[in-house]
PDB file of C-alpha atoms in Angstrom:
ATOM      1  CA  MET A1388     105.944 -40.009  79.732  1.00  0.00           C
ATOM      2  CA  ASP A1389     103.128 -42.124  81.058  1.00  0.00           C
ATOM      3  CA  ARG A1390     101.564 -44.512  78.553  1.00  0.00           C
ATOM      4  CA  GLN A1391      98.169 -43.274  79.686  1.00  0.00           C
ATOM      5  CA  ASN A1392      99.200 -39.975  78.133  1.00  0.00           C
ATOM      6  CA  VAL A1393      98.970 -41.523  74.691  1.00  0.00           C
ATOM      7  CA  ILE A1394      95.559 -41.742  73.051  1.00  0.00           C
ATOM      8  CA  PHE A1395      94.843 -43.086  69.594  1.00  0.00           C
ATOM      9  CA  PHE A1396      91.886 -41.663  67.705  1.00  0.00           C
ATOM     10  CA  THR A1397      91.003 -43.789  64.696  1.00  0.00           C
ATOM     11  CA  GLY A1398      88.753 -43.579  61.674  1.00  0.00           C
ATOM     12  CA  ALA A1399      88.059 -45.694  58.620  1.00  0.00           C
ATOM     13  CA  GLY A1400      91.587 -45.333  57.240  1.00  0.00           C
ATOM     14  CA  ILE A1401      93.049 -47.621  59.898  1.00  0.00           C
ATOM     15  CA  SER A1402      90.896 -50.504  58.651  1.00  0.00           C
ATOM     16  CA  VAL A1403      91.630 -50.135  54.928  1.00  0.00           C
ATOM     17  CA  ASP A1404      94.444 -52.706  55.114  1.00  0.00           C
ATOM     18  CA  SER A1405      91.947 -55.082  56.725  1.00  0.00           C
ATOM     19  CA  GLY A1406      89.801 -54.875  53.596  1.00  0.00           C
ATOM     20  CA  ILE A1407      87.120 -52.478  54.854  1.00  0.00           C
ATOM     21  CA  PRO A1408      86.437 -49.662  52.389  1.00  0.00           C
ATOM     22  CA  THR A1409      86.220 -46.047  53.526  1.00  0.00           C
ATOM     23  CA  PHE A1410      83.075 -43.990  52.978  1.00  0.00           C
ATOM     24  CA  GLN A1411      84.889 -42.100  50.206  1.00  0.00           C
ATOM     25  CA  GLU A1412      85.141 -45.419  48.353  1.00  0.00           C
ATOM     26  CA  GLN A1413      81.369 -46.003  48.726  1.00  0.00           C
ATOM     27  CA  PRO A1414      79.452 -43.162  47.052  1.00  0.00           C
ATOM     28  CA  GLY A1415      76.113 -42.359  48.683  1.00  0.00           C
ATOM     29  CA  ILE A1416      76.682 -44.407  51.823  1.00  0.00           C
ATOM     30  CA  ARG A1417      76.577 -41.417  54.193  1.00  0.00           C
ATOM     31  CA  GLU A1418      73.047 -40.595  53.010  1.00  0.00           C
ATOM     32  CA  ARG A1419      71.960 -44.194  53.633  1.00  0.00           C
ATOM     33  CA  LEU A1420      73.371 -44.041  57.178  1.00  0.00           C
ATOM     34  CA  ALA A1421      71.071 -41.247  58.318  1.00  0.00           C
ATOM     35  CA  ARG A1422      68.272 -41.857  60.827  1.00  0.00           C
ATOM     36  CA  ASP A1423      65.693 -40.254  58.508  1.00  0.00           C
ATOM     37  CA  PHE A1424      66.724 -42.606  55.700  1.00  0.00           C
ATOM     38  CA  ALA A1425      66.581 -45.647  58.017  1.00  0.00           C
ATOM     39  CA  ASN A1426      63.074 -44.717  59.138  1.00  0.00           C
ATOM     40  CA  GLU A1427      61.791 -43.976  55.647  1.00  0.00           C
ATOM     41  CA  TYR A1428      63.511 -46.814  53.755  1.00  0.00           C
ATOM     42  CA  PRO A1429      64.084 -49.587  56.323  1.00  0.00           C
ATOM     43  CA  GLU A1430      64.849 -52.329  53.766  1.00  0.00           C
ATOM     44  CA  GLU A1431      67.395 -50.238  51.868  1.00  0.00           C
ATOM     45  CA  TYR A1432      68.931 -49.291  55.191  1.00  0.00           C
ATOM     46  CA  ARG A1433      69.008 -52.962  56.235  1.00  0.00           C
ATOM     47  CA  ASN A1434      70.799 -53.811  52.968  1.00  0.00           C
ATOM     48  CA  THR A1435      73.355 -51.072  53.625  1.00  0.00           C
ATOM     49  CA  ILE A1436      74.046 -52.437  57.121  1.00  0.00           C
ATOM     50  CA  ARG A1437      74.195 -55.958  55.669  1.00  0.00           C
ATOM     51  CA  GLN A1438      76.968 -54.825  53.286  1.00  0.00           C
ATOM     52  CA  ILE A1439      78.871 -53.201  56.150  1.00  0.00           C
ATOM     53  CA  LEU A1440      78.436 -56.336  58.263  1.00  0.00           C
ATOM     54  CA  ASP A1441      79.742 -58.499  55.400  1.00  0.00           C
ATOM     55  CA  SER A1442      82.899 -56.375  55.246  1.00  0.00           C
ATOM     56  CA  CYS A1443      83.369 -56.435  59.020  1.00  0.00           C
ATOM     57  CA  GLU A1444      82.854 -60.185  59.391  1.00  0.00           C
ATOM     58  CA  ASN A1445      85.433 -60.904  56.692  1.00  0.00           C
ATOM     59  CA  ALA A1446      88.026 -58.522  58.168  1.00  0.00           C
ATOM     60  CA  SER A1447      90.825 -59.232  60.602  1.00  0.00           C
ATOM     61  CA  PRO A1448      92.841 -56.711  62.612  1.00  0.00           C
ATOM     62  CA  ASN A1449      95.912 -55.473  60.766  1.00  0.00           C
ATOM     63  CA  ALA A1450      99.341 -54.532  62.135  1.00  0.00           C
ATOM     64  CA  ALA A1451      98.107 -51.089  63.251  1.00  0.00           C
ATOM     65  CA  HIS A1452      95.253 -52.478  65.375  1.00  0.00           C
ATOM     66  CA  ILE A1453      97.554 -55.122  66.834  1.00  0.00           C
ATOM     67  CA  ALA A1454     100.350 -52.660  67.717  1.00  0.00           C
ATOM     68  CA  ILE A1455      97.924 -50.365  69.534  1.00  0.00           C
ATOM     69  CA  ALA A1456      96.495 -53.337  71.455  1.00  0.00           C
ATOM     70  CA  GLU A1457      99.926 -54.726  72.346  1.00  0.00           C
ATOM     71  CA  GLY A1458     101.004 -51.289  73.574  1.00  0.00           C
ATOM     72  CA  GLY A1459      97.952 -51.107  75.830  1.00  0.00           C
ATOM     73  CA  PHE A1460      97.043 -47.664  74.517  1.00  0.00           C
ATOM     74  CA  PRO A1461      93.499 -46.330  74.916  1.00  0.00           C
ATOM     75  CA  VAL A1462      91.568 -45.901  71.682  1.00  0.00           C
ATOM     76  CA  ILE A1463      88.714 -43.691  70.603  1.00  0.00           C
ATOM     77  CA  THR A1464      87.362 -45.002  67.317  1.00  0.00           C
ATOM     78  CA  MET A1465      84.710 -43.830  64.917  1.00  0.00           C
ATOM     79  CA  ASN A1466      84.650 -47.303  63.360  1.00  0.00           C
ATOM     80  CA  VAL A1467      81.888 -49.838  63.930  1.00  0.00           C
ATOM     81  CA  ASP A1468      84.023 -52.817  62.802  1.00  0.00           C
ATOM     82  CA  GLN A1469      85.236 -53.871  66.299  1.00  0.00           C
ATOM     83  CA  LEU A1470      88.748 -54.571  64.949  1.00  0.00           C
ATOM     84  CA  HIS A1471      90.396 -52.840  67.920  1.00  0.00           C
ATOM     85  CA  THR A1472      88.573 -55.182  70.291  1.00  0.00           C
ATOM     86  CA  LYS A1473      89.365 -58.201  68.103  1.00  0.00           C
ATOM     87  CA  ALA A1474      93.041 -57.166  68.222  1.00  0.00           C
ATOM     88  CA  GLY A1475      92.920 -57.242  72.025  1.00  0.00           C
ATOM     89  CA  SER A1476      92.546 -53.575  72.988  1.00  0.00           C
ATOM     90  CA  LYS A1477      90.908 -53.304  76.399  1.00  0.00           C
ATOM     91  CA  ASN A1478      90.187 -49.565  76.579  1.00  0.00           C
ATOM     92  CA  VAL A1479      88.146 -48.767  73.443  1.00  0.00           C
ATOM     93  CA  ILE A1480      85.487 -46.090  73.118  1.00  0.00           C
ATOM     94  CA  GLU A1481      83.421 -46.874  70.009  1.00  0.00           C
ATOM     95  CA  VAL A1482      81.768 -43.484  69.554  1.00  0.00           C
ATOM     96  CA  HIS A1483      79.545 -44.634  66.681  1.00  0.00           C
ATOM     97  CA  GLY A1484      78.627 -47.988  68.202  1.00  0.00           C
ATOM     98  CA  VAL A1485      79.038 -51.383  66.565  1.00  0.00           C
ATOM     99  CA  VAL A1486      77.347 -53.260  63.750  1.00  0.00           C
ATOM    100  CA  PRO A1487      74.503 -55.567  64.748  1.00  0.00           C
ATOM    101  CA  THR A1488      74.747 -59.330  64.766  1.00  0.00           C
ATOM    102  CA  ARG A1489      73.114 -61.253  61.897  1.00  0.00           C
ATOM    103  CA  GLU A1490      70.232 -62.118  64.206  1.00  0.00           C
ATOM    104  CA  GLU A1491      69.663 -58.485  65.187  1.00  0.00           C
ATOM    105  CA  LEU A1492      69.876 -57.397  61.552  1.00  0.00           C
ATOM    106  CA  GLU A1493      67.204 -59.868  60.464  1.00  0.00           C
ATOM    107  CA  GLU A1494      64.690 -58.989  63.186  1.00  0.00           C
ATOM    108  CA  GLU A1495      61.383 -57.920  61.663  1.00  0.00           C
ATOM    109  CA  LEU A1496      61.388 -54.439  63.177  1.00  0.00           C
ATOM    110  CA  PHE A1497      65.014 -53.615  62.427  1.00  0.00           C
ATOM    111  CA  PRO A1498      66.078 -50.718  62.507  1.00  0.00           C
ATOM    112  CA  LEU A1499      63.611 -49.825  65.264  1.00  0.00           C
ATOM    113  CA  THR A1500      64.848 -52.685  67.451  1.00  0.00           C
ATOM    114  CA  TYR A1501      68.568 -51.887  67.115  1.00  0.00           C
ATOM    115  CA  ASP A1502      70.092 -48.717  68.488  1.00  0.00           C
ATOM    116  CA  GLY A1503      73.670 -49.993  68.807  1.00  0.00           C
ATOM    117  CA  ILE A1504      74.923 -48.016  65.816  1.00  0.00           C
ATOM    118  CA  VAL A1505      74.919 -44.210  65.738  1.00  0.00           C
ATOM    119  CA  LEU A1506      73.511 -42.768  62.522  1.00  0.00           C
ATOM    120  CA  TYR A1507      73.653 -39.224  61.203  1.00  0.00           C
ATOM    121  CA  GLY A1508      70.874 -37.444  63.081  1.00  0.00           C
ATOM    122  CA  ASP A1509      71.225 -39.577  66.249  1.00  0.00           C
ATOM    123  CA  LEU A1510      72.545 -38.513  69.612  1.00  0.00           C
ATOM    124  CA  ALA A1511      75.970 -39.996  70.247  1.00  0.00           C
ATOM    125  CA  PRO A1512      76.204 -40.717  73.997  1.00  0.00           C
ATOM    126  CA  LYS A1513      79.779 -41.993  73.856  1.00  0.00           C
ATOM    127  CA  TYR A1514      81.008 -38.619  72.593  1.00  0.00           C
ATOM    128  CA  ASP A1515      81.016 -37.500  76.229  1.00  0.00           C
ATOM    129  CA  ASP A1516      83.249 -40.449  77.189  1.00  0.00           C
ATOM    130  CA  ALA A1517      85.660 -39.584  74.368  1.00  0.00           C
ATOM    131  CA  ILE A1518      85.794 -35.930  75.391  1.00  0.00           C
ATOM    132  CA  LYS A1519      86.448 -36.850  79.036  1.00  0.00           C
ATOM    133  CA  LEU A1520      89.309 -39.145  78.031  1.00  0.00           C
ATOM    134  CA  VAL A1521      91.005 -36.513  75.885  1.00  0.00           C
ATOM    135  CA  LYS A1522      90.592 -33.944  78.660  1.00  0.00           C
ATOM    136  CA  GLN A1523      92.662 -36.282  80.864  1.00  0.00           C
ATOM    137  CA  LEU A1524      95.737 -35.787  78.691  1.00  0.00           C
ATOM    138  CA  GLU A1525      98.515 -34.273  80.746  1.00  0.00           C
ATOM    139  CA  TYR A1526      99.594 -30.797  79.663  1.00  0.00           C
ATOM    140  CA  ASP A1527     102.832 -30.735  77.642  1.00  0.00           C
ATOM    141  CA  ASN A1528     103.451 -34.436  78.272  1.00  0.00           C
ATOM    142  CA  SER A1529     101.055 -36.354  76.061  1.00  0.00           C
ATOM    143  CA  TYR A1530     100.411 -37.608  72.554  1.00  0.00           C
ATOM    144  CA  PHE A1531      97.199 -37.623  70.549  1.00  0.00           C
ATOM    145  CA  ILE A1532      97.635 -39.808  67.494  1.00  0.00           C
ATOM    146  CA  ILE A1533      94.986 -39.536  64.801  1.00  0.00           C
ATOM    147  CA  VAL A1534      94.867 -42.425  62.352  1.00  0.00           C
ATOM    148  CA  GLY A1535      92.782 -42.617  59.202  1.00  0.00           C
ATOM    149  CA  THR A1536      90.208 -39.908  59.746  1.00  0.00           C
ATOM    150  CA  SER A1537      88.865 -37.411  57.235  1.00  0.00           C
ATOM    151  CA  PHE A1538      87.622 -34.979  59.911  1.00  0.00           C
ATOM    152  CA  TYR A1539      84.140 -35.246  58.354  1.00  0.00           C
ATOM    153  CA  THR A1540      82.349 -35.468  61.685  1.00  0.00           C
ATOM    154  CA  GLY A1541      82.223 -32.759  64.339  1.00  0.00           C
ATOM    155  CA  ILE A1542      83.668 -35.049  67.007  1.00  0.00           C
ATOM    156  CA  SER A1543      86.938 -35.271  65.053  1.00  0.00           C
ATOM    157  CA  GLU A1544      87.434 -31.519  65.135  1.00  0.00           C
ATOM    158  CA  GLN A1545      86.327 -31.289  68.767  1.00  0.00           C
ATOM    159  CA  LEU A1546      88.761 -33.932  70.038  1.00  0.00           C
ATOM    160  CA  TYR A1547      91.562 -32.414  67.980  1.00  0.00           C
ATOM    161  CA  ARG A1548      90.903 -28.977  69.523  1.00  0.00           C
ATOM    162  CA  ILE A1549      90.832 -30.407  73.065  1.00  0.00           C
ATOM    163  CA  ALA A1550      94.129 -32.247  72.514  1.00  0.00           C
ATOM    164  CA  LYS A1551      95.642 -29.045  71.146  1.00  0.00           C
ATOM    165  CA  GLN A1552      94.428 -27.118  74.216  1.00  0.00           C
ATOM    166  CA  ARG A1553      96.151 -29.721  76.390  1.00  0.00           C
ATOM    167  CA  ARG A1554      99.295 -29.010  74.342  1.00  0.00           C
ATOM    168  CA  ALA A1555      99.541 -32.662  73.370  1.00  0.00           C
ATOM    169  CA  LYS A1556     101.886 -33.600  70.569  1.00  0.00           C
ATOM    170  CA  ILE A1557      99.523 -34.406  67.704  1.00  0.00           C
ATOM    171  CA  GLU A1558     100.419 -36.795  64.913  1.00  0.00           C
ATOM    172  CA  ILE A1559      98.101 -37.386  61.960  1.00  0.00           C
ATOM    173  CA  ILE A1560      98.510 -40.564  59.921  1.00  0.00           C
ATOM    174  CA  ASN A1561      96.270 -40.907  56.906  1.00  0.00           C
ATOM    175  CA  GLU A1562      98.370 -43.245  54.771  1.00  0.00           C
ATOM    176  CA  ASN A1563     100.207 -46.521  55.374  1.00  0.00           C
ATOM    177  CA  ALA A1564      98.746 -46.954  58.865  1.00  0.00           C
ATOM    178  CA  SER A1565      99.665 -50.636  59.097  1.00  0.00           C
ATOM    179  CA  GLN A1566     103.335 -49.705  58.587  1.00  0.00           C
ATOM    180  CA  ARG A1567     103.494 -46.391  60.447  1.00  0.00           C
ATOM    181  CA  VAL A1568     101.414 -47.118  63.570  1.00  0.00           C
ATOM    182  CA  PRO A1569     103.566 -50.061  64.779  1.00  0.00           C
ATOM    183  CA  VAL A1570     106.663 -47.830  64.560  1.00  0.00           C
ATOM    184  CA  ILE A1571     104.955 -45.089  66.572  1.00  0.00           C
ATOM    185  CA  CYS A1572     103.776 -47.591  69.198  1.00  0.00           C
ATOM    186  CA  LYS A1573     107.275 -49.020  69.532  1.00  0.00           C
ATOM    187  CA  ASN A1574     108.725 -45.514  69.949  1.00  0.00           C
ATOM    188  CA  MET A1575     106.150 -44.665  72.637  1.00  0.00           C
ATOM    189  CA  ILE A1576     107.035 -47.813  74.576  1.00  0.00           C
ATOM    190  CA  LEU A1577     110.787 -47.125  74.243  1.00  0.00           C
ATOM    191  CA  ARG A1578     110.317 -43.558  75.519  1.00  0.00           C
ATOM    192  CA  LYS A1579     108.508 -44.916  78.563  1.00  0.00           C
ATOM    193  CA  MET A1580     111.270 -47.450  79.245  1.00  0.00           C
ATOM    194  CA  ASN A1581     113.991 -44.804  78.961  1.00  0.00           C
ATOM    195  CA  GLU A1582     112.439 -42.401  81.436  1.00  0.00           C
TER     196      GLU A1582
END
């Protein structure tokens, strides 16, 4: 097995142990993260992004982020928290972008001046990069590991279907990611060493 035949696909659940709440724990947040809402209520939208930024700035990578980074595995993430990058991952596709800096957030014309985060109703240009990466999985000799995703967005289902078509072994982890992911990463590395 080639380590490049392992891809991690992560959602909000991987960052729970870092102190970042999931959308399910924040009623109404999805509606406030829509492009129409941002355009119509820019100050309420700015406050929503400010809350997300507060959570992200106070968070550190947990054992799951670190294990993926140490294993050198590519990551597709729906998260905007940049914890994979902070953990040291080099190959990260952030399909929904990243949160703005404090300076960008406080610009007078925000949200018009910041397009670094993908909102509901936006085009998501990095979806194509994610799809291309999953299509590179080798048939019958690859792993697609899904961590902490609710499959709410269409990209989740699409990547899952592509991995299944490639006959990748698919593992879904939606609980205890900071304990389970390091074990999986270690096993992937041991398999590679024993080949």
